[in-house]
mmCIF file of N, CA and C in Angstrom:
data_model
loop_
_atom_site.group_PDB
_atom_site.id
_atom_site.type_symbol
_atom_site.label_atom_id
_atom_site.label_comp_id
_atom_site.label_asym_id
_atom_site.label_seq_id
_atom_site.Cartn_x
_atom_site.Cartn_y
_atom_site.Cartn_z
ATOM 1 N N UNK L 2 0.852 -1.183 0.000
ATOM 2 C CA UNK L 2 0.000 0.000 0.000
ATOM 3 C C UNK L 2 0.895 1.241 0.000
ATOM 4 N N UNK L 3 0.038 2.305 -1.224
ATOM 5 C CA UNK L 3 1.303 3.364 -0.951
ATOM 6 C C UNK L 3 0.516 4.302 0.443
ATOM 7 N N UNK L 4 2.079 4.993 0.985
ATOM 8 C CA UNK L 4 1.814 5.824 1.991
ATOM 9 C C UNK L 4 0.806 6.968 1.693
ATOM 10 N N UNK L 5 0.948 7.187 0.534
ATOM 11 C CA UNK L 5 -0.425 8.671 0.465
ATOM 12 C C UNK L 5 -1.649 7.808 0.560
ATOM 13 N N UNK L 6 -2.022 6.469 0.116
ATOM 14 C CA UNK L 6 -3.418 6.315 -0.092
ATOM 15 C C UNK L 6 -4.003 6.322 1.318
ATOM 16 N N UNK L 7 -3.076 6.234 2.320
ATOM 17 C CA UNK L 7 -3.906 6.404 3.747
ATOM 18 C C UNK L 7 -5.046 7.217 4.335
ATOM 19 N N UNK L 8 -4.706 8.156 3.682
ATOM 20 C CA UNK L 8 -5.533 9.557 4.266
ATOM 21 C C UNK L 8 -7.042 9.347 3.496
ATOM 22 N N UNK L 9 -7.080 9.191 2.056
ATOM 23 C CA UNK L 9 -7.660 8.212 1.517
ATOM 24 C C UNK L 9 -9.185 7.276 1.812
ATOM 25 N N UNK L 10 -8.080 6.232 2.097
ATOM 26 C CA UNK L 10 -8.736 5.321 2.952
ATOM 27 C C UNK L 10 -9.253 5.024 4.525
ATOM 28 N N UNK L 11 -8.945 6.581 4.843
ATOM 29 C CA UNK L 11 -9.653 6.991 6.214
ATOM 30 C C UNK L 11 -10.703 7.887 6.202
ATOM 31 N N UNK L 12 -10.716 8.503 4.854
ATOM 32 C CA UNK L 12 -11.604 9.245 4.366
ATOM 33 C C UNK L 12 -12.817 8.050 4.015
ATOM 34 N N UNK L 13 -12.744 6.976 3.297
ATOM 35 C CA UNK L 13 -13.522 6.411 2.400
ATOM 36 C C UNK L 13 -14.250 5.845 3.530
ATOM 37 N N UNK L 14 -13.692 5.156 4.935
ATOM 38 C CA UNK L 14 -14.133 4.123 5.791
ATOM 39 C C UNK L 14 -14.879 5.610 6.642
ATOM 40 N N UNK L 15 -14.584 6.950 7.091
ATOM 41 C CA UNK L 15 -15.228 7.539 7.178
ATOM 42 C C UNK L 15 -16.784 8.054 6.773
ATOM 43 N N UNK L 16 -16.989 8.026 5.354
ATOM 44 C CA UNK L 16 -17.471 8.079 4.729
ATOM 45 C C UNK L 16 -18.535 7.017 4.514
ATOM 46 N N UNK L 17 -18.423 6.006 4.753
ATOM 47 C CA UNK L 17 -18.998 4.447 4.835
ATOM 48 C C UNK L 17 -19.720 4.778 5.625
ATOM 49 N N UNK L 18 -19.143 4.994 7.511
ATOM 50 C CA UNK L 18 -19.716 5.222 8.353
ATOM 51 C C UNK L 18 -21.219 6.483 8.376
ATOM 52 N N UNK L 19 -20.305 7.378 7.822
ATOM 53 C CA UNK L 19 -21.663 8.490 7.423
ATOM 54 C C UNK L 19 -23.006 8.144 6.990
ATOM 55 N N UNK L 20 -22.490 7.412 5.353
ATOM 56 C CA UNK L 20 -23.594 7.012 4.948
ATOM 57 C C UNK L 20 -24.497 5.905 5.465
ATOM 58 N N UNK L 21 -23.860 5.431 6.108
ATOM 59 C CA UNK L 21 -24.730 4.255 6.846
ATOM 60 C C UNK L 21 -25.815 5.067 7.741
ATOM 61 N N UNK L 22 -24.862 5.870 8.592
ATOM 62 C CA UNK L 22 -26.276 6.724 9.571
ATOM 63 C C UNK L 22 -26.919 7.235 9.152
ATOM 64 N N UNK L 23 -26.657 8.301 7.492
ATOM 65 C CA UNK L 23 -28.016 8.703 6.900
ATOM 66 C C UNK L 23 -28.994 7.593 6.180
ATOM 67 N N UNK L 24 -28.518 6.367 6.370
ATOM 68 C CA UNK L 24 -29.453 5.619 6.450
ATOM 69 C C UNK L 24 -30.635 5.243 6.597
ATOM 70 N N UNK L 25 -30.358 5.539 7.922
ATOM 71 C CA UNK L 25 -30.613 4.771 9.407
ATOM 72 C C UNK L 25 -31.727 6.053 9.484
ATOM 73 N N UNK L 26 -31.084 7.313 9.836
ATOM 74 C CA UNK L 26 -31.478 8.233 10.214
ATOM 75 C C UNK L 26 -32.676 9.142 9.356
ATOM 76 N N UNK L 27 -32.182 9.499 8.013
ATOM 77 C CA UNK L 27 -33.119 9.572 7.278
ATOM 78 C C UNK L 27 -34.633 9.278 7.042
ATOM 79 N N UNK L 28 -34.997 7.947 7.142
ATOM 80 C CA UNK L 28 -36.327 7.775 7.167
ATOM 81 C C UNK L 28 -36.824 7.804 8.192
ATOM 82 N N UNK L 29 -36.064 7.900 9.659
ATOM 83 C CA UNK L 29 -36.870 8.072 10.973
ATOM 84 C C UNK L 29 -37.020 9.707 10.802
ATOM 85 N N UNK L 30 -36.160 10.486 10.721
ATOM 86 C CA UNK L 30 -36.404 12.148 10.789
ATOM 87 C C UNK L 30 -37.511 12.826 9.754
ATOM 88 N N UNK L 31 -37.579 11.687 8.605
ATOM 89 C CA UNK L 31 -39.104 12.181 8.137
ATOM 90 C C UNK L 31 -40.516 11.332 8.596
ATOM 91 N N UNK L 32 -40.027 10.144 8.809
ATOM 92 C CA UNK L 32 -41.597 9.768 9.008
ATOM 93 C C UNK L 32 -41.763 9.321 10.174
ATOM 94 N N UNK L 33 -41.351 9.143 11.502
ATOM 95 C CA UNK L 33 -40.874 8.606 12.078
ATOM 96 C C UNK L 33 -40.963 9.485 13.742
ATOM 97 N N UNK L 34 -40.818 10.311 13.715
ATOM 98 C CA UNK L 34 -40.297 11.495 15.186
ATOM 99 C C UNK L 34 -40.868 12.497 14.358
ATOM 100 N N UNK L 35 -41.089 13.681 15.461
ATOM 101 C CA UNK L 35 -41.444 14.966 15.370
ATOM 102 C C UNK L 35 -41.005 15.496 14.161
ATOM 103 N N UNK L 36 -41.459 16.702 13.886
ATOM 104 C CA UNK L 36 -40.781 17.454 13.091
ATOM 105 C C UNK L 36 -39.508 18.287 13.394
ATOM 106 N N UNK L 37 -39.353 18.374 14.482
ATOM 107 C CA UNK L 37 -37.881 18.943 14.717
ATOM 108 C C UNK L 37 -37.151 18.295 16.301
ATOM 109 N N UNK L 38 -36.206 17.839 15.960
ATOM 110 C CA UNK L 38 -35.556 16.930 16.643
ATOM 111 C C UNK L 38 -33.987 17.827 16.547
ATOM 112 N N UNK L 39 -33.596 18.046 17.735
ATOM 113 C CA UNK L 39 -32.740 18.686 17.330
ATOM 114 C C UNK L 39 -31.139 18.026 17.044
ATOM 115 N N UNK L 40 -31.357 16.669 17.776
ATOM 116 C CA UNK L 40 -29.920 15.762 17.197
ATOM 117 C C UNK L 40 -30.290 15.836 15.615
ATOM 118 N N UNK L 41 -31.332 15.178 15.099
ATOM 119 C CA UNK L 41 -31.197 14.915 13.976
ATOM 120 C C UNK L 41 -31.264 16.297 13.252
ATOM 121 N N UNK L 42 -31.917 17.222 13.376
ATOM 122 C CA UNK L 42 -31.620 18.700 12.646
ATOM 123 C C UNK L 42 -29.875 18.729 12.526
ATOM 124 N N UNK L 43 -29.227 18.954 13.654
ATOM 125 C CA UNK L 43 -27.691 18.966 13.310
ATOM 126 C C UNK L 43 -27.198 18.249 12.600
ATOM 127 N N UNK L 44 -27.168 16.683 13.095
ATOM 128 C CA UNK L 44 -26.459 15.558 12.211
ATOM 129 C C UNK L 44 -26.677 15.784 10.718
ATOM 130 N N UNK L 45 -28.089 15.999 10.243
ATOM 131 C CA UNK L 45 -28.385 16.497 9.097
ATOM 132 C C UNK L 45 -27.779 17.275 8.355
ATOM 133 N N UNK L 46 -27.289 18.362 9.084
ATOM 134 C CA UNK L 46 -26.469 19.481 8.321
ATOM 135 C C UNK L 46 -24.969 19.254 8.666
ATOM 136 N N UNK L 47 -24.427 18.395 9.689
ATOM 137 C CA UNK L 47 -23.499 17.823 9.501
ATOM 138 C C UNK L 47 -22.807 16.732 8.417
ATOM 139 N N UNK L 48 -23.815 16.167 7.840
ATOM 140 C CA UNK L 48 -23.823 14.897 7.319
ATOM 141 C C UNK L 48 -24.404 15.464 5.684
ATOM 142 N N UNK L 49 -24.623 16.776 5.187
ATOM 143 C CA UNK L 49 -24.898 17.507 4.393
ATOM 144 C C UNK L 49 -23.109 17.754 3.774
ATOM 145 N N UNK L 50 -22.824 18.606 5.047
ATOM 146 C CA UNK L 50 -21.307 19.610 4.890
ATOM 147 C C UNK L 50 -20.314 18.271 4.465
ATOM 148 N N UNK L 51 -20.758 16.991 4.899
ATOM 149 C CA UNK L 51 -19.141 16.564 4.691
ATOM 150 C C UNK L 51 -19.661 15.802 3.353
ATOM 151 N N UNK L 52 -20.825 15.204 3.012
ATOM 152 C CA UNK L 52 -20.661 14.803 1.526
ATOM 153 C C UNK L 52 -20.930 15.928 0.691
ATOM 154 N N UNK L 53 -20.508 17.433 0.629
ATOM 155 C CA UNK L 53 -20.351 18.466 -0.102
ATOM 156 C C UNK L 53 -18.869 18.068 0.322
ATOM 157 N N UNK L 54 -18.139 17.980 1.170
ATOM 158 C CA UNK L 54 -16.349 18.069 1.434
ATOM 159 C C UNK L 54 -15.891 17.086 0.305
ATOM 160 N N UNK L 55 -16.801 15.590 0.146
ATOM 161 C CA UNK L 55 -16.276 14.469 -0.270
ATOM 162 C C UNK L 55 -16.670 15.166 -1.928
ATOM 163 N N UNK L 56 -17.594 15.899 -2.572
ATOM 164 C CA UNK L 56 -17.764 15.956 -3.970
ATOM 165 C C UNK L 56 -16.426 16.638 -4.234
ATOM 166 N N UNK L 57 -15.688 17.641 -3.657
ATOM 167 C CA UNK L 57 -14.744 18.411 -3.589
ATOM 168 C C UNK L 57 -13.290 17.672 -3.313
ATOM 169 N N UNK L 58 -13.535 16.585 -2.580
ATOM 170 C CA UNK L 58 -12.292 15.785 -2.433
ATOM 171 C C UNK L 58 -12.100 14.637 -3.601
ATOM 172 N N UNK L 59 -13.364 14.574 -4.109
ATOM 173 C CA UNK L 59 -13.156 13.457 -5.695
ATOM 174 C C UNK L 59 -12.605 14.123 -6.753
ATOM 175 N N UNK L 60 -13.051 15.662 -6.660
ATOM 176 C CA UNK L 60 -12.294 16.217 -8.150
ATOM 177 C C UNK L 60 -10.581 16.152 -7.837
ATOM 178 N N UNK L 61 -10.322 16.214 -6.197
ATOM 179 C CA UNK L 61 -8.693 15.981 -6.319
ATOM 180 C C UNK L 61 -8.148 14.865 -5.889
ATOM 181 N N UNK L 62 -9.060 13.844 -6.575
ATOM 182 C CA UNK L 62 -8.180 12.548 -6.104
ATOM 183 C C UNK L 62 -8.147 11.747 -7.548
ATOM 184 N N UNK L 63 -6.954 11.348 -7.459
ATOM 185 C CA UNK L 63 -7.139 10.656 -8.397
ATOM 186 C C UNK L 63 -7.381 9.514 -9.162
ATOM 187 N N UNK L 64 -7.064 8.515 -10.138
ATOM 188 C CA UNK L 64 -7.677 7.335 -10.339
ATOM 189 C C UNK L 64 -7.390 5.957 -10.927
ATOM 190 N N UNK L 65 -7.557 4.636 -10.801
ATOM 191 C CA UNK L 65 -6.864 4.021 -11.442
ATOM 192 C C UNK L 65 -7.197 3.624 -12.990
ATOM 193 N N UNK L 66 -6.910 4.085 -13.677
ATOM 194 C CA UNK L 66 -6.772 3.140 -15.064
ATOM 195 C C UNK L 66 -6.484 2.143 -15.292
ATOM 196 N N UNK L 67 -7.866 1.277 -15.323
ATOM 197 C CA UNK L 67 -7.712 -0.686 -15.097
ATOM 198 C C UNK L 67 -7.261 -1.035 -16.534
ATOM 199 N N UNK L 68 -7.538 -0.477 -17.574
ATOM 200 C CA UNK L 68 -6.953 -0.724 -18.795
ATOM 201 C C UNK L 68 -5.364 -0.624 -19.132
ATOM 202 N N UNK L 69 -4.849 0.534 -18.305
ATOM 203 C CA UNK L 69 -3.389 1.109 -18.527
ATOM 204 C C UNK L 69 -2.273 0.399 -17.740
ATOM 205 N N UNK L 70 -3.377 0.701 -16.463
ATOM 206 C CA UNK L 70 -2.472 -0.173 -15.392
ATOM 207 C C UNK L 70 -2.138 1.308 -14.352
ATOM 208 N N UNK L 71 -2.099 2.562 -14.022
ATOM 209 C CA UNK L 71 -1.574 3.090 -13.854
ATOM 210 C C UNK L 71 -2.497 4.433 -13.136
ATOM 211 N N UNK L 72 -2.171 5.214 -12.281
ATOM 212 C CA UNK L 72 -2.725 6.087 -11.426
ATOM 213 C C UNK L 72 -2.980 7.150 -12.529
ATOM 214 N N UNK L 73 -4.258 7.954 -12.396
ATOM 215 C CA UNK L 73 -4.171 9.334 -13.047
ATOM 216 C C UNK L 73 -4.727 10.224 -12.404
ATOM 217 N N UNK L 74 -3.340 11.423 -12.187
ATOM 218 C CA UNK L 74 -3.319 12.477 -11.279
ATOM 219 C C UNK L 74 -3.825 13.928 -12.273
ATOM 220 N N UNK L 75 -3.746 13.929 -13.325
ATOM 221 C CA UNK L 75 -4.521 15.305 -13.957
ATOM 222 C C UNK L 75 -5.537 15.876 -13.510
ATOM 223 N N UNK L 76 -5.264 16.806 -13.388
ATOM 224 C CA UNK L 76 -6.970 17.754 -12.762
ATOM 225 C C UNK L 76 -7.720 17.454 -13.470
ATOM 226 N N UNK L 77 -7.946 17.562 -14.791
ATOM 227 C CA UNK L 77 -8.541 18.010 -16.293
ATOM 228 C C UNK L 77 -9.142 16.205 -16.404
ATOM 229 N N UNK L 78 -8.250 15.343 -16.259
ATOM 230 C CA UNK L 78 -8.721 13.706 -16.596
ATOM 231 C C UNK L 78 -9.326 13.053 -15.463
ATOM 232 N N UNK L 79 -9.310 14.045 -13.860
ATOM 233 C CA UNK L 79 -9.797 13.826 -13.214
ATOM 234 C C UNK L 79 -11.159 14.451 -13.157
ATOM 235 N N UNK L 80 -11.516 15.681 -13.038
ATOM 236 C CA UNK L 80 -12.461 16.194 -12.880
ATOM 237 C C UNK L 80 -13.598 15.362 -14.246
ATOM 238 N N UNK L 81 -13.580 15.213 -15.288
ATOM 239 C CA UNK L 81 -13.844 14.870 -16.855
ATOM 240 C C UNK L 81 -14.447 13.421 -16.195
ATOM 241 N N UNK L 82 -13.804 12.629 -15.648
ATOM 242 C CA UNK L 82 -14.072 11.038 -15.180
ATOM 243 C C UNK L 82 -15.272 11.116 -14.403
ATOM 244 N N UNK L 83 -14.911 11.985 -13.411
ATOM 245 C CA UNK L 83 -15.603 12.021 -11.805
ATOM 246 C C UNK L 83 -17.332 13.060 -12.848
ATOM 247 N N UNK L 84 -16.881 13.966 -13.307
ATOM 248 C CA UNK L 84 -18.078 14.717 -14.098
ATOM 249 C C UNK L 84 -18.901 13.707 -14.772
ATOM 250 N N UNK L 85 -18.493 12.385 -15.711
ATOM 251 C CA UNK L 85 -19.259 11.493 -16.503
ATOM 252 C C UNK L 85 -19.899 10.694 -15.606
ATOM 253 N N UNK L 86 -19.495 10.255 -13.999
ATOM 254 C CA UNK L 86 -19.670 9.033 -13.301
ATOM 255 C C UNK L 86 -20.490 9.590 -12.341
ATOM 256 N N UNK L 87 -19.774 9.621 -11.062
ATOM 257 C CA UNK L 87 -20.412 9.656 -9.457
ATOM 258 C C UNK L 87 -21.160 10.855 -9.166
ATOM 259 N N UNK L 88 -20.535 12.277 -10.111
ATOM 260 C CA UNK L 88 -21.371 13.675 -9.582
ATOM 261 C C UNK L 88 -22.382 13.651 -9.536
ATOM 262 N N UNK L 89 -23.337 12.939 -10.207
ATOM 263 C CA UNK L 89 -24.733 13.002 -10.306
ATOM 264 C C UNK L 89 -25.453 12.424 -9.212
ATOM 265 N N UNK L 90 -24.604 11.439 -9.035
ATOM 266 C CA UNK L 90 -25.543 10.388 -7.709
ATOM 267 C C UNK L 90 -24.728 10.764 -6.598
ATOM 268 N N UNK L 91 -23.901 11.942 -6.026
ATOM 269 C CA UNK L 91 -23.087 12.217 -5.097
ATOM 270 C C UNK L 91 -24.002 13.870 -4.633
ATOM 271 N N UNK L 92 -24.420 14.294 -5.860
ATOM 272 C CA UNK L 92 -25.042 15.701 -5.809
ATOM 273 C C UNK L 92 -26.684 15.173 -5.224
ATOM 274 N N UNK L 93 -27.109 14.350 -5.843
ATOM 275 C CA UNK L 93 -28.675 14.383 -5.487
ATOM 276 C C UNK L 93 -28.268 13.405 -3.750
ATOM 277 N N UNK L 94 -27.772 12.805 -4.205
ATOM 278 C CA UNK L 94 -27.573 11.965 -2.359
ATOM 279 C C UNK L 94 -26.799 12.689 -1.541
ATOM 280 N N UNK L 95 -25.966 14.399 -1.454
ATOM 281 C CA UNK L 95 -25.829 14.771 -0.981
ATOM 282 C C UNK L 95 -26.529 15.937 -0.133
ATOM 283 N N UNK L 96 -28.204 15.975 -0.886
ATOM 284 C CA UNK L 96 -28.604 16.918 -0.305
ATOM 285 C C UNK L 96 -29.319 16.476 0.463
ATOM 286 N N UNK L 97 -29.992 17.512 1.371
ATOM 287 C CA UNK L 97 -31.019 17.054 2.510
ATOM 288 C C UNK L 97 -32.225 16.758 1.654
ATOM 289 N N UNK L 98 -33.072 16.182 2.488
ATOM 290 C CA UNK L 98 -34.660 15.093 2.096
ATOM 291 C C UNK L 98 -35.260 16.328 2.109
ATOM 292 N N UNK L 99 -35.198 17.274 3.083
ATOM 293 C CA UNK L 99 -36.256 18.681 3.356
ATOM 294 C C UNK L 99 -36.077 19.122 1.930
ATOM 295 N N UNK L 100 -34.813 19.087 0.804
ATOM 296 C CA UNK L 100 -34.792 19.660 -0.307
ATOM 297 C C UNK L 100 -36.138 19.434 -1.214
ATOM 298 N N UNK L 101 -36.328 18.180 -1.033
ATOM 299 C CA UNK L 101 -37.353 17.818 -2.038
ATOM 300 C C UNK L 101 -38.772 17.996 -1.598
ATOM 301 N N UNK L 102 -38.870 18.629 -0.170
ATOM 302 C CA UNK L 102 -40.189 18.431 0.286
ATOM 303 C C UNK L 102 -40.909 20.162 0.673
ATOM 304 N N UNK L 103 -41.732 20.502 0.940
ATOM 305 C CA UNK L 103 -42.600 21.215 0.948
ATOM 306 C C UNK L 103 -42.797 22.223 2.808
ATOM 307 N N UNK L 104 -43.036 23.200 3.329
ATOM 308 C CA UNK L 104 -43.219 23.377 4.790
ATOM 309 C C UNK L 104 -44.290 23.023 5.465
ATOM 310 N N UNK L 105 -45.472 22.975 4.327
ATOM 311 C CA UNK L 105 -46.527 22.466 4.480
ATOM 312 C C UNK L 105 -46.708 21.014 5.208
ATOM 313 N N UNK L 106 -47.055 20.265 6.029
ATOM 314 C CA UNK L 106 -46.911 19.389 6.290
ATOM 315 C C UNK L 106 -48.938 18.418 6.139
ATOM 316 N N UNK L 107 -48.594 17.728 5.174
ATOM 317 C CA UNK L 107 -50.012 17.044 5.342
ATOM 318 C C UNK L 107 -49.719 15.567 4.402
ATOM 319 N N UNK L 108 -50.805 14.653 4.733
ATOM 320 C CA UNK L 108 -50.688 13.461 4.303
ATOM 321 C C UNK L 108 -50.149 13.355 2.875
ATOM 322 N N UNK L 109 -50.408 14.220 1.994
ATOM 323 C CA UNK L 109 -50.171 13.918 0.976
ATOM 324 C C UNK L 109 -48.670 13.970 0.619
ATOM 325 N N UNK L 110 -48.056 15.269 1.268
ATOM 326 C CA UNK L 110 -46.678 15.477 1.339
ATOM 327 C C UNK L 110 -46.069 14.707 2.115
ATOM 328 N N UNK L 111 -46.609 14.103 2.664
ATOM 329 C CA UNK L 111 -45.640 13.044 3.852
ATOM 330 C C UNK L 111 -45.085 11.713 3.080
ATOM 331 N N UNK L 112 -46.452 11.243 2.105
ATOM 332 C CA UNK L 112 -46.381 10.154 0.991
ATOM 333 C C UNK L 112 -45.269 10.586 -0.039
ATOM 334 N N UNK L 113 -45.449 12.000 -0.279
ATOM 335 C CA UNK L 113 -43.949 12.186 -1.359
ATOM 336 C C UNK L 113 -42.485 12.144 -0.295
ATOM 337 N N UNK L 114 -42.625 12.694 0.612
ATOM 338 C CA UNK L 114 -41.380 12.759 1.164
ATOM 339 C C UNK L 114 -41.077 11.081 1.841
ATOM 340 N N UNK L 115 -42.020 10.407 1.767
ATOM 341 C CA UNK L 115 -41.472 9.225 2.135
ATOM 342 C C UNK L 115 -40.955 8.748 0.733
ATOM 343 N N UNK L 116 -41.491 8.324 -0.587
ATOM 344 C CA UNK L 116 -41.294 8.143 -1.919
ATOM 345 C C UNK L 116 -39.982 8.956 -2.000
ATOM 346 N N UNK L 117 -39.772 9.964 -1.961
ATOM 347 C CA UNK L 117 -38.457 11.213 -2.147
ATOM 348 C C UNK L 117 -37.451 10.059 -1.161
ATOM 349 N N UNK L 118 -37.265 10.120 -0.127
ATOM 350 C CA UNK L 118 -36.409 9.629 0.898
ATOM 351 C C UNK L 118 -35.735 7.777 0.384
ATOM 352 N N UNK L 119 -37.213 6.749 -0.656
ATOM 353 C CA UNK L 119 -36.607 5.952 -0.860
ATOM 354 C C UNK L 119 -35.808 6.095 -2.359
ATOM 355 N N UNK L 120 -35.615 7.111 -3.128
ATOM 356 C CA UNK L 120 -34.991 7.586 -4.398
ATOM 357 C C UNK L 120 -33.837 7.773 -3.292
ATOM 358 N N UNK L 121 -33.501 8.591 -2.382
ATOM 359 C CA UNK L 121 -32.667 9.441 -2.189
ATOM 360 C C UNK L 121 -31.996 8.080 -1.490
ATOM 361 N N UNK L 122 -32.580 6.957 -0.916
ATOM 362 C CA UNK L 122 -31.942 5.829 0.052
ATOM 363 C C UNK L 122 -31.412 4.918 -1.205
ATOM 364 N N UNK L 123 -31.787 5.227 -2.390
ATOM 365 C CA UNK L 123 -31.077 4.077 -3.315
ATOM 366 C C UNK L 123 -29.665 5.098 -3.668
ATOM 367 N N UNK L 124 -29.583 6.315 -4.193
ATOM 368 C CA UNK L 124 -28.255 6.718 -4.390
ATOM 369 C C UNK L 124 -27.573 7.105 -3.199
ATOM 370 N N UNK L 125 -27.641 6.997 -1.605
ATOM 371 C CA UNK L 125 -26.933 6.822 -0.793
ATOM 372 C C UNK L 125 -26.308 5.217 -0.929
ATOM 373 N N UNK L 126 -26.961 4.091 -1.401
ATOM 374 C CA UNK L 126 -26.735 3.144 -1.083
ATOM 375 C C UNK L 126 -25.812 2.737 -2.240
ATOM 376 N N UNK L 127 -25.869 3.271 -3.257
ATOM 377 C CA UNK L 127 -24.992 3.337 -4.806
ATOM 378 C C UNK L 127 -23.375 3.965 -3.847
ATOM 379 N N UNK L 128 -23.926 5.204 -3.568
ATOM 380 C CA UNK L 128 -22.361 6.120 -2.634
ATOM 381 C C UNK L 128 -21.694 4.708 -2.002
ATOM 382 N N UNK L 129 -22.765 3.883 -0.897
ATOM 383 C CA UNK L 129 -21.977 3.251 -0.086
ATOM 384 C C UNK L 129 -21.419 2.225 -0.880
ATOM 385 N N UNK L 130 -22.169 1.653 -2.328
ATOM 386 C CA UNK L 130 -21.445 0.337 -2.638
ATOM 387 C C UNK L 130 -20.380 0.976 -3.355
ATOM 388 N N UNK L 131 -20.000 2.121 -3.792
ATOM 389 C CA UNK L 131 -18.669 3.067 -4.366
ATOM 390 C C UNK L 131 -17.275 2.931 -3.194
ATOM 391 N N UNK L 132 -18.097 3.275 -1.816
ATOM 392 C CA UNK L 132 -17.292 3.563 -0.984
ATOM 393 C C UNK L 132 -16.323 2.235 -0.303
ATOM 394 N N UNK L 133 -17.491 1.108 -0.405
ATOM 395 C CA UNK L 133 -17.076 -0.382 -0.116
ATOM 396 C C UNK L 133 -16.001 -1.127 -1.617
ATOM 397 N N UNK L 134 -16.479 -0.735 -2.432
ATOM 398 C CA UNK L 134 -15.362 -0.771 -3.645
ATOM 399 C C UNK L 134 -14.025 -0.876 -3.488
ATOM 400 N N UNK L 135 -14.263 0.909 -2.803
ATOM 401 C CA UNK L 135 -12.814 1.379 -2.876
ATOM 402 C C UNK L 135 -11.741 1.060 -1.504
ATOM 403 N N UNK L 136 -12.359 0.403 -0.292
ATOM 404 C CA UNK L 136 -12.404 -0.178 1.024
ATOM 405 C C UNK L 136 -12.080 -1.318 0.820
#
């Protein structure tokens, strides 16, 4: 193992951990408990800030080329890779569930935000099988 991939791979097993609790956490903070809970209000915006850190830490990491054989450190071949692949399912599974939902609170919106929450629990769960990949 090289010595840089450490930091890395404390990031990624970090990251594992995260997504597991928005898991967990996610469908209890919408359907589940009150409307405002204040552990889960924080964790929420905790657990917001660091998979915005991780979209920002993929454009500078770089990647292996299974065809070449060989690491690629270019900004330009990095950002281009990470832009065709993960941004999409890293951007919508990085935002909060409240994004997709309404202030209004009534049965009908509760049915979308539960529907919203299992879209949003399949590309967390895409993140985690990325993150177990690379683990």
């Amino acid at each position: 193992m090289h010595p840089n991939s450490m930091p890395r791979m404390l990031w990624d097993l970090w990251m594992f951990f995260i997504t597991s609790f928005a898991l967990v956490t996610d469908p209890l903070g919408l359907g589940l408990l009150p409307d405002s809970v204040p552990f889960f209000d924080a964790t929420d915006r905790l657990i917001t800030a660091v998979f915005m850190m991780d979209i920002v830490l993929n454009f500078l990491t770089g990647y292996i080329n299974k065809k070449e054989r060989c690491v690629i450190m270019s900004w330009h071949d990095v950002a281009v890779r990470y832009l065709t692949t993960w941004l999409g399912v890293d951007i919508i599974s990085s935002l909060p569930p409240e994004a997709f939902t309404s202030n209004k609170v009534s049965e009908t919106s509760m049915i979308k935000a539960m529907r919203i929450t299992k879209i949003l629990t399949f590309f967390k769960i895409s993140r985690l099988a990325r993150v177990v990949e690379v683990i």
